[in-house]
CSV table of C-alpha atoms and ligand atoms in Angstrom, one decimal:
chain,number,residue,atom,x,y,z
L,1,UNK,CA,0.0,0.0,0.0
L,2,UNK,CA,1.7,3.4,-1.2
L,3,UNK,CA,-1.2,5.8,-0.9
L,4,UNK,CA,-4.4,6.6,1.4
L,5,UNK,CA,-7.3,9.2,1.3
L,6,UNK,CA,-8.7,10.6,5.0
L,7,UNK,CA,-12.0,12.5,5.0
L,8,UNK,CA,-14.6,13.6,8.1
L,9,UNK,CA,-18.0,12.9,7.3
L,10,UNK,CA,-21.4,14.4,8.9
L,11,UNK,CA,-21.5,16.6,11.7
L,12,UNK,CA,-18.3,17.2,13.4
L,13,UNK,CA,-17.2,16.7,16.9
L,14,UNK,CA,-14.0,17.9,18.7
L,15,UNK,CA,-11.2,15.5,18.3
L,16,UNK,CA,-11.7,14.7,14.6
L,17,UNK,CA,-8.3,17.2,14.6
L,18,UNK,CA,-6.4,14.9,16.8
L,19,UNK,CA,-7.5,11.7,14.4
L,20,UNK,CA,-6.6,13.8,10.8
L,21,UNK,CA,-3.3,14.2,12.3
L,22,UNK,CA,-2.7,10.9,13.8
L,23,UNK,CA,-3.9,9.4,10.5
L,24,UNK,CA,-1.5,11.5,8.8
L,25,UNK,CA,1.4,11.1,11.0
L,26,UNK,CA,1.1,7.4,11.3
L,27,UNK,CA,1.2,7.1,7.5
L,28,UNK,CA,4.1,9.2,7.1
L,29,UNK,CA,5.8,7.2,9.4
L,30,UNK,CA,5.5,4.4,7.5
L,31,UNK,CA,6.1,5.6,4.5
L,32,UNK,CA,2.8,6.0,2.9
L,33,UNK,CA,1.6,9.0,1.4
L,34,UNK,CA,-1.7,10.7,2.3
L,35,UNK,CA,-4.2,12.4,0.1
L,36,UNK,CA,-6.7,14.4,2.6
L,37,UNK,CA,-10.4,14.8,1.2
L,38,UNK,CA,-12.5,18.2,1.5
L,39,UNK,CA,-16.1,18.6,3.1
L,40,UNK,CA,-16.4,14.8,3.4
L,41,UNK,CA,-18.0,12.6,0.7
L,42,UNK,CA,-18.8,15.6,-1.6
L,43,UNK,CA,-14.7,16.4,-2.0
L,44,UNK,CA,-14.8,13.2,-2.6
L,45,UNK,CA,-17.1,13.1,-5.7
L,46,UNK,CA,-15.7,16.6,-6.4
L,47,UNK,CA,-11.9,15.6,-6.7
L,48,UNK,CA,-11.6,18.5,-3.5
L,49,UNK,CA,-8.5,16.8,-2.5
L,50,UNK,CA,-4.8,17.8,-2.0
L,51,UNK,CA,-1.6,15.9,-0.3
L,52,UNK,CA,-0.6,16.3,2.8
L,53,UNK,CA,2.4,16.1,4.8
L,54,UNK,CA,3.6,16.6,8.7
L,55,UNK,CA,3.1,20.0,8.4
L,56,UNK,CA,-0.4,20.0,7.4
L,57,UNK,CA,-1.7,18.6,10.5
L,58,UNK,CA,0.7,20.9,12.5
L,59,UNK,CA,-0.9,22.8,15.5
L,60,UNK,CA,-4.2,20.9,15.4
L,61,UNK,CA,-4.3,18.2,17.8
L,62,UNK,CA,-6.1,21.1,20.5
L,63,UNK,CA,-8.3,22.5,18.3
L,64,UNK,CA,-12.0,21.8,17.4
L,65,UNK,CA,-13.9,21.4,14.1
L,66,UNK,CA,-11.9,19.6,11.4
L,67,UNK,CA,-9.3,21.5,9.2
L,68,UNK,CA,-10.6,19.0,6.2
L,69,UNK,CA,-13.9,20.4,7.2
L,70,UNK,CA,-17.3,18.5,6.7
L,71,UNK,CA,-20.7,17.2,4.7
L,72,UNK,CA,-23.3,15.5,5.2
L,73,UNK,CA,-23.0,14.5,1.1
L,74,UNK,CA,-26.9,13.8,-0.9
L,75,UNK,CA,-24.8,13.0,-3.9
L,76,UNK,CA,-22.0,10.1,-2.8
L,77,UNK,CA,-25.7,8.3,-1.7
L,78,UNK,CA,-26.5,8.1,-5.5
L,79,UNK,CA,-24.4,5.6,-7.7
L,80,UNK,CA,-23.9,8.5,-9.7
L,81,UNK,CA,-22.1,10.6,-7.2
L,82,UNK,CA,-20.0,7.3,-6.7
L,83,UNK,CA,-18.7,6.4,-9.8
L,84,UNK,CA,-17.3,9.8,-9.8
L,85,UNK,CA,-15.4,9.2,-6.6
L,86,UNK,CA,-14.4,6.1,-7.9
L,87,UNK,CA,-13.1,7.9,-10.9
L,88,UNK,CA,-11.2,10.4,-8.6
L,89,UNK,CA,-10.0,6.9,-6.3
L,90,UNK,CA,-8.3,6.2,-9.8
L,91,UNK,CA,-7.0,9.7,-10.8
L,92,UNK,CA,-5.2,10.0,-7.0
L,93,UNK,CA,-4.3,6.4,-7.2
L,94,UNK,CA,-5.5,5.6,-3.8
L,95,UNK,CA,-5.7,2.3,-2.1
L,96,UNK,CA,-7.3,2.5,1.3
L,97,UNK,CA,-9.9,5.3,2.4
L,98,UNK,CA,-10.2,6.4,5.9
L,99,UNK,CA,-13.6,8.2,7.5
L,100,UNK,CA,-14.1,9.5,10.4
L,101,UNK,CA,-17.4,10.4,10.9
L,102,UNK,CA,-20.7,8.5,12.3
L,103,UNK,CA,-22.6,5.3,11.5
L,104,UNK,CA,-24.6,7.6,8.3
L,105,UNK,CA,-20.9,7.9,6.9
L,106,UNK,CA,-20.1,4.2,7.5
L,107,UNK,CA,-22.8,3.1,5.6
L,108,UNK,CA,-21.4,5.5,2.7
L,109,UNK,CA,-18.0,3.8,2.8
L,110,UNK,CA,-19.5,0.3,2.9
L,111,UNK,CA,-21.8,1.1,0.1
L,112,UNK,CA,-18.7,2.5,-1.9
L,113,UNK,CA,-16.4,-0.5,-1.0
L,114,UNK,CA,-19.1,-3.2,-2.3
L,115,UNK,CA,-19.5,-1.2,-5.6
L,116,UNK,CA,-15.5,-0.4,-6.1
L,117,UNK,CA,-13.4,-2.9,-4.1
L,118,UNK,CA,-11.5,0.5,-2.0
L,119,UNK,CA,-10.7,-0.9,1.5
L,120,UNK,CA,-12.0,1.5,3.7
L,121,UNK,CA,-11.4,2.0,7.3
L,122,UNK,CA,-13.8,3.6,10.1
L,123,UNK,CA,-12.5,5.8,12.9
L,124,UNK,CA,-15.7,6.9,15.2
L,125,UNK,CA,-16.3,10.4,15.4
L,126,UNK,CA,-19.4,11.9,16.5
L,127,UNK,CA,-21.0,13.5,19.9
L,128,UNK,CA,-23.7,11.1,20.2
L,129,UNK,CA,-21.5,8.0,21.1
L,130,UNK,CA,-24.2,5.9,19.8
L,131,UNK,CA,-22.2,3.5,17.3
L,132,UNK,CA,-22.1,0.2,18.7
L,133,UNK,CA,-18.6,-1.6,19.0
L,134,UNK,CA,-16.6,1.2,21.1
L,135,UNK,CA,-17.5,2.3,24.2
L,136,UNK,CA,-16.3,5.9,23.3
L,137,UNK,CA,-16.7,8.1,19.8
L,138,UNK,CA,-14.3,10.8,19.3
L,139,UNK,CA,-15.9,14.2,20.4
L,140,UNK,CA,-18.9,12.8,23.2
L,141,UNK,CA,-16.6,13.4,26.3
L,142,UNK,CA,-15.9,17.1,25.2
L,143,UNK,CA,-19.7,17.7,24.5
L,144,UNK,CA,-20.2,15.8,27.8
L,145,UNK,CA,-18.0,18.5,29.5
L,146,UNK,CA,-19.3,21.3,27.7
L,147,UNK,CA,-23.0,20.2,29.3
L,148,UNK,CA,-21.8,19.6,32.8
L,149,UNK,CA,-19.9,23.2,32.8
L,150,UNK,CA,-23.2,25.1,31.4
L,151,UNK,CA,-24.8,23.2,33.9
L,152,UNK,CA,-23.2,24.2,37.0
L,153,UNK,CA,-23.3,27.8,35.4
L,154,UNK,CA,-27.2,27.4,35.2
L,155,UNK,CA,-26.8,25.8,39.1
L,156,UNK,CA,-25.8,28.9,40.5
L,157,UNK,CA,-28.7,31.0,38.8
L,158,UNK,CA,-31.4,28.8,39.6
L,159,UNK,CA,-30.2,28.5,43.1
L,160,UNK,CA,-30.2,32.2,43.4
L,161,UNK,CA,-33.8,32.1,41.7
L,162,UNK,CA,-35.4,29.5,43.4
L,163,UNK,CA,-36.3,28.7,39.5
L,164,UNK,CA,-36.9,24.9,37.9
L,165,UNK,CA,-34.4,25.1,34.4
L,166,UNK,CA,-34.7,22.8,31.6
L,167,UNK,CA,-31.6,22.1,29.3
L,168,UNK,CA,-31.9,20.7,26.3
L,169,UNK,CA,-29.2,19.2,24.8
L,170,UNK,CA,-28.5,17.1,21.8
L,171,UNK,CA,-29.2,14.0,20.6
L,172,UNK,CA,-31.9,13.3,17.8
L,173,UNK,CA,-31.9,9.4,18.1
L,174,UNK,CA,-29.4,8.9,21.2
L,175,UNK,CA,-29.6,9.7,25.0
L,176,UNK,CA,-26.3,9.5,25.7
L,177,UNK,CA,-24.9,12.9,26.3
L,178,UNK,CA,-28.4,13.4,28.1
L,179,UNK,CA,-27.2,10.6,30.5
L,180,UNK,CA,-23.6,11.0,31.2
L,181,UNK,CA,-24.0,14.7,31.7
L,182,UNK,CA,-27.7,14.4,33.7
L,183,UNK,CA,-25.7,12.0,35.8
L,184,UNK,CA,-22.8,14.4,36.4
L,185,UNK,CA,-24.1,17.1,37.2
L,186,UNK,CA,-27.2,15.2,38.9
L,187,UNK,CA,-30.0,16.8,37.4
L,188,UNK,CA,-33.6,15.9,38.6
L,189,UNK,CA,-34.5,14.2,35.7
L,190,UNK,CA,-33.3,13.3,32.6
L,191,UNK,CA,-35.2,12.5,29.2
L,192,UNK,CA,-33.7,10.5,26.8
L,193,UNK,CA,-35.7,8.9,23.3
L,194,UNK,CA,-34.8,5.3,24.9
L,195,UNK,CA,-37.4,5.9,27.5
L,196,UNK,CA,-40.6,7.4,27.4
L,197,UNK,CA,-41.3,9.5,30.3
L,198,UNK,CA,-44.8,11.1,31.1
L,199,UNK,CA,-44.9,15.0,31.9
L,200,UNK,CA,-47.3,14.2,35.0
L,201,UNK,CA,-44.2,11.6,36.4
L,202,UNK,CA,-41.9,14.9,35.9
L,203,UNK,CA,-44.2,17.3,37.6
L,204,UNK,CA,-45.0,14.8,39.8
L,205,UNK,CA,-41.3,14.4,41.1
L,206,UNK,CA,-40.7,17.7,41.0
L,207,UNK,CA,-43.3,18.8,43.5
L,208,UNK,CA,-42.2,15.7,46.1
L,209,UNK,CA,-39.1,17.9,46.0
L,210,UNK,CA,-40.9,21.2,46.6
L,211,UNK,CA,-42.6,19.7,49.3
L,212,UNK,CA,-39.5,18.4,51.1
L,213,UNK,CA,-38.1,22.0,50.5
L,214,UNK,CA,-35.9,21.9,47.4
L,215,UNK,CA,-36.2,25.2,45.9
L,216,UNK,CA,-34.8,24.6,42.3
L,217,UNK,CA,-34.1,21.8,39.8
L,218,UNK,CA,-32.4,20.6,36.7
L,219,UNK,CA,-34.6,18.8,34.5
L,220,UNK,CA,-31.9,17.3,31.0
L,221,UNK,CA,-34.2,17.1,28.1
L,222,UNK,CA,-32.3,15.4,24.9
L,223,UNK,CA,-33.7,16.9,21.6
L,224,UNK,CA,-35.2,13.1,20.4
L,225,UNK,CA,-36.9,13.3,23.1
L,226,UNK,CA,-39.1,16.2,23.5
L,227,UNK,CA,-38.6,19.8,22.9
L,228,UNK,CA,-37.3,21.9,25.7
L,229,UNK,CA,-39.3,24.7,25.5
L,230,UNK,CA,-42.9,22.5,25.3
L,231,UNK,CA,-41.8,21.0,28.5
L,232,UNK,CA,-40.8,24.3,30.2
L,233,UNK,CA,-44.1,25.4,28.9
L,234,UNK,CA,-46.5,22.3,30.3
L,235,UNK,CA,-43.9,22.4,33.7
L,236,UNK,CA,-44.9,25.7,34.0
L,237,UNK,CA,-48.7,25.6,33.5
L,238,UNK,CA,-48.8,22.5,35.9
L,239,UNK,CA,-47.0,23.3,38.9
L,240,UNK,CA,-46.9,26.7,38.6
L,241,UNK,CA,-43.1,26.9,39.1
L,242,UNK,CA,-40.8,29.8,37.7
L,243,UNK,CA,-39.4,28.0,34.8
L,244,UNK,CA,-36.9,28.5,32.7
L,245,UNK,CA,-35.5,27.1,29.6
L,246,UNK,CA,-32.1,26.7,28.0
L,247,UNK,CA,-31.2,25.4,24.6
L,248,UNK,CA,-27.2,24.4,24.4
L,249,UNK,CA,-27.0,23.3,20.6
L,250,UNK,CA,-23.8,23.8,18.7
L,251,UNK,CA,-22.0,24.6,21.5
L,252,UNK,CA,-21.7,20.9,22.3
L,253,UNK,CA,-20.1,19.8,18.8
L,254,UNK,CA,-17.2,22.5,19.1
L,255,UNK,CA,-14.3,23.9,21.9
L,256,UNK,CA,-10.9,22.6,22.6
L,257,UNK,CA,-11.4,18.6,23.0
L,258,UNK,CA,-10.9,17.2,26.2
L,259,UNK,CA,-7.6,15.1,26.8
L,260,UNK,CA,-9.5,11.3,26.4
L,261,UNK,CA,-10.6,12.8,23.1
L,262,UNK,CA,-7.6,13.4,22.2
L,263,UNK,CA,-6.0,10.5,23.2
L,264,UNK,CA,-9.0,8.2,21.8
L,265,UNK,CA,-8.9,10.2,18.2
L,266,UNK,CA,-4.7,9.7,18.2
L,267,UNK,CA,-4.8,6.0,19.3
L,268,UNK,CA,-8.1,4.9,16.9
L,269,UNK,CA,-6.3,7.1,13.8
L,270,UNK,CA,-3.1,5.7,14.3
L,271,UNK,CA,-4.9,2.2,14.0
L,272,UNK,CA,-6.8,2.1,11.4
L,273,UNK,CA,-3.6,3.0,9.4
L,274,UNK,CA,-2.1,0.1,11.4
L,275,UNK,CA,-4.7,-2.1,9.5
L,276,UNK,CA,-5.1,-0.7,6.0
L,277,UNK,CA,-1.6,-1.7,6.0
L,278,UNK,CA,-1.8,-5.0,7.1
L,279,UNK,CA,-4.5,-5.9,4.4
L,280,UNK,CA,-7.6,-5.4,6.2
L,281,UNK,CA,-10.4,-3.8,5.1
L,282,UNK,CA,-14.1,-3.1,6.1
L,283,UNK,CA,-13.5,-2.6,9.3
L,284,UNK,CA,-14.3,-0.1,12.2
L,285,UNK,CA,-11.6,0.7,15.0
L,286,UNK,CA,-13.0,1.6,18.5
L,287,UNK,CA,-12.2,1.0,22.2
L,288,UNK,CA,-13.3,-1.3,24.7
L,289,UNK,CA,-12.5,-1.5,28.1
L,290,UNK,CA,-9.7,0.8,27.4
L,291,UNK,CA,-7.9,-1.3,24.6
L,292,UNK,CA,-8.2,-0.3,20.7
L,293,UNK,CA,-10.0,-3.0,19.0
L,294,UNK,CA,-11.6,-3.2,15.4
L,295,UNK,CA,-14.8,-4.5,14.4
L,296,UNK,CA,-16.3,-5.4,10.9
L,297,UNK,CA,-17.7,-2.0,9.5
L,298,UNK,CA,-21.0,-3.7,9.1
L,299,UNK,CA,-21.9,-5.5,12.0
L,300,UNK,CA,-21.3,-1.5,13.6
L,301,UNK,CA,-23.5,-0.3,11.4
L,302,UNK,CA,-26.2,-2.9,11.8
L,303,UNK,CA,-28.0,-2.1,15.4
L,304,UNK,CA,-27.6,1.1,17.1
L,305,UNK,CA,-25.6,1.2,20.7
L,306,UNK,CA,-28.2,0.4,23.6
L,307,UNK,CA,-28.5,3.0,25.9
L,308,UNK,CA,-26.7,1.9,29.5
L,309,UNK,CA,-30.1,1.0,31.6
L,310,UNK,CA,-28.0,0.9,35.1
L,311,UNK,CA,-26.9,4.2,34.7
L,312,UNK,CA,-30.1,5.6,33.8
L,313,UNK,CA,-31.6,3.5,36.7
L,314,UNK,CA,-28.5,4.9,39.2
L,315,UNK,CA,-29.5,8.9,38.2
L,316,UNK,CA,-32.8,8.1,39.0
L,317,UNK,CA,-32.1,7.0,42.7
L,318,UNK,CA,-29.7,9.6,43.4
L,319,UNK,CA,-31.7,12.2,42.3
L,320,UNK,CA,-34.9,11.0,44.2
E,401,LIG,O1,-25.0,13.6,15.0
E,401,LIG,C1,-24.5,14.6,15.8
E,401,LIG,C2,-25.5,15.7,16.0
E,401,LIG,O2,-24.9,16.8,16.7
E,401,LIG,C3,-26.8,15.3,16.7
E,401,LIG,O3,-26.7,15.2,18.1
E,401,LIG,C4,-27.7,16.4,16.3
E,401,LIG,O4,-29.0,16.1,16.5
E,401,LIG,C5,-27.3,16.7,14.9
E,401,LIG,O5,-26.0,16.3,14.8
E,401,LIG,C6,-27.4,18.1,14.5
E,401,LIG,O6,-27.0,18.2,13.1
E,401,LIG,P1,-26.8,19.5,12.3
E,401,LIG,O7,-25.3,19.6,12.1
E,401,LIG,O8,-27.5,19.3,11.0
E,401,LIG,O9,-27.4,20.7,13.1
């Protein structure tokens, strides 16, 4: 293998940095050359693609976003937009493709590899750590982070307020930043799409606590699962509370990634150059249990990750 392509696909998440450059550096080191690939898929149908070298991924591994910036490509989904990329696989003579991105861009690369043969490679990168075969994605412990701080920011006011807050945060299909930072910052109650929960349970919880003299709570609201501002709205009309409601949105997909996202994006990018070289192909790196591991790209995109029911369970006790 002489030559690879790198790309970030769908919506970002910080730490995709820290994989481009450990994808790029691990190539380099052995000798391979490495073609990066703009905007995702569509620089990849669009021949948006340049070398690189050492110093192109110089003075990124702190910051956020993704210098080879990112798509969420319509066209590489028609066999159209593929057999363009294919003839720009051809023109940069590459043989291995990897994608960091989410489970939407791994069914892209799968797709492309059963039309065109191209080994491809998948490095997890998105905020809703909901791809199932790592216990971790690149960029969910920095938006995890970013949560708990605005969190304990909102804390202060609604202690000073004596107010009830809901915080929406993201998560169309997965409550897993919902969880781990309702959990951290032990919110009241957290709502996830994995479990239903009824607005007369919520109000119902939240006025035990009035009555045993809590003046304020933190209610976590992921976006699949209702919208923040309806449930500030029917809190409000039902207990009567002063309610407020924040919306956190981008803010969680950017900012300087945390240190395990940077280790996690260096050690998964490293590896999936580590097995494009040894002939492997189809295949999804991730970590479990704290050791890198790989998985067949399709058996990761297949289910989605199940939501962890104990922890759930746990945040509901402590926050009784
Ligand atoms: O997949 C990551 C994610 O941030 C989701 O949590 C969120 O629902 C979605 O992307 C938002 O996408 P967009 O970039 O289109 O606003």
């Amino acid at each position: 293998m002489q030559r690879i392509g790198v790309l970030t696909s769908g919506g970002d998440s910080s730490g995709m940095n820290a994989a481009i450059r450990a994808v790029v550096r691990k190539a380099i080191y052995h000798g391979l050359e490495v073609i990066g690939i703009r905007r995702g898929y569509t620089g990849f149908v669009e021949a948006d693609m340049d070398p690189m070298n050492l110093g192109s991924v110089a003075d990124i591994v702190h910051r956020g976003g993704t210098i080879l910036r990112t798509a969420r490509s319509e066209v590489f989904s028609t066999p159209e937009g593929r057999k363009k990329a294919y003839d720009n696989v051809k023109r940069f003579g590459l043989q291995g493709l990897v994608v960091i991105g989410g489970d939407g861009s791994f069914r892209g690369a799968l797709a492309f590899h059963k039309e065109y043969g191209l080994p491809v490679m998948g490095v997890p990168g998105t905020i809703d750590n909901d791809i199932n075969g790592t216990d971790y994605s690149i960029g969910f412990d920095t938006a995890v982070n970013t949560v708990v701080d605005a969190v304990n920011k909102i804390r202060d006011t609604a202690t000073s307020h004596e107010r009830t807050f809901i915080i929406e945060v993201m998560g169309r299909e997965s409550g897993n930043i919902a969880l781990h930072a309702g959990l951290a910052s032990g919110a009241e109650t957290i709502m996830i799409p994995e479990v239903p929960l009824g607005i007369d349970d919520i109000c119902e919880k939240l006025n035990r606590g009035h009555r045993r003299g809590k003046l304020h709570s933190i209610i976590i609201v992921a976006e699949g699962a209702a919208s923040g501002i309806e449930i500030g709205r029917l809190i409000k009309e039902k207990t009567g509370f002063d309610t407020k409601v924040t919306i956190l949105g981008h803010i969680q997909r950017g900012g300087t990634p945390t240190a395990f996202d940077r280790i996690l994006a260096s050690s998964l990018g490293a590896k999936a150059v580590e097995l494009l070289m040894k002939g492997e192909k189809n295949k999804m790196v991730g970590m479990v249990s704290g050791k890198v591991v790989s998985k067949d790209l399709q058996e990761a995109i297949s289910s989605s990750k199940n939501i962890a029911m104990d922890m759930y369970d746990l945040a509901g006790i402590l926050s009784i």
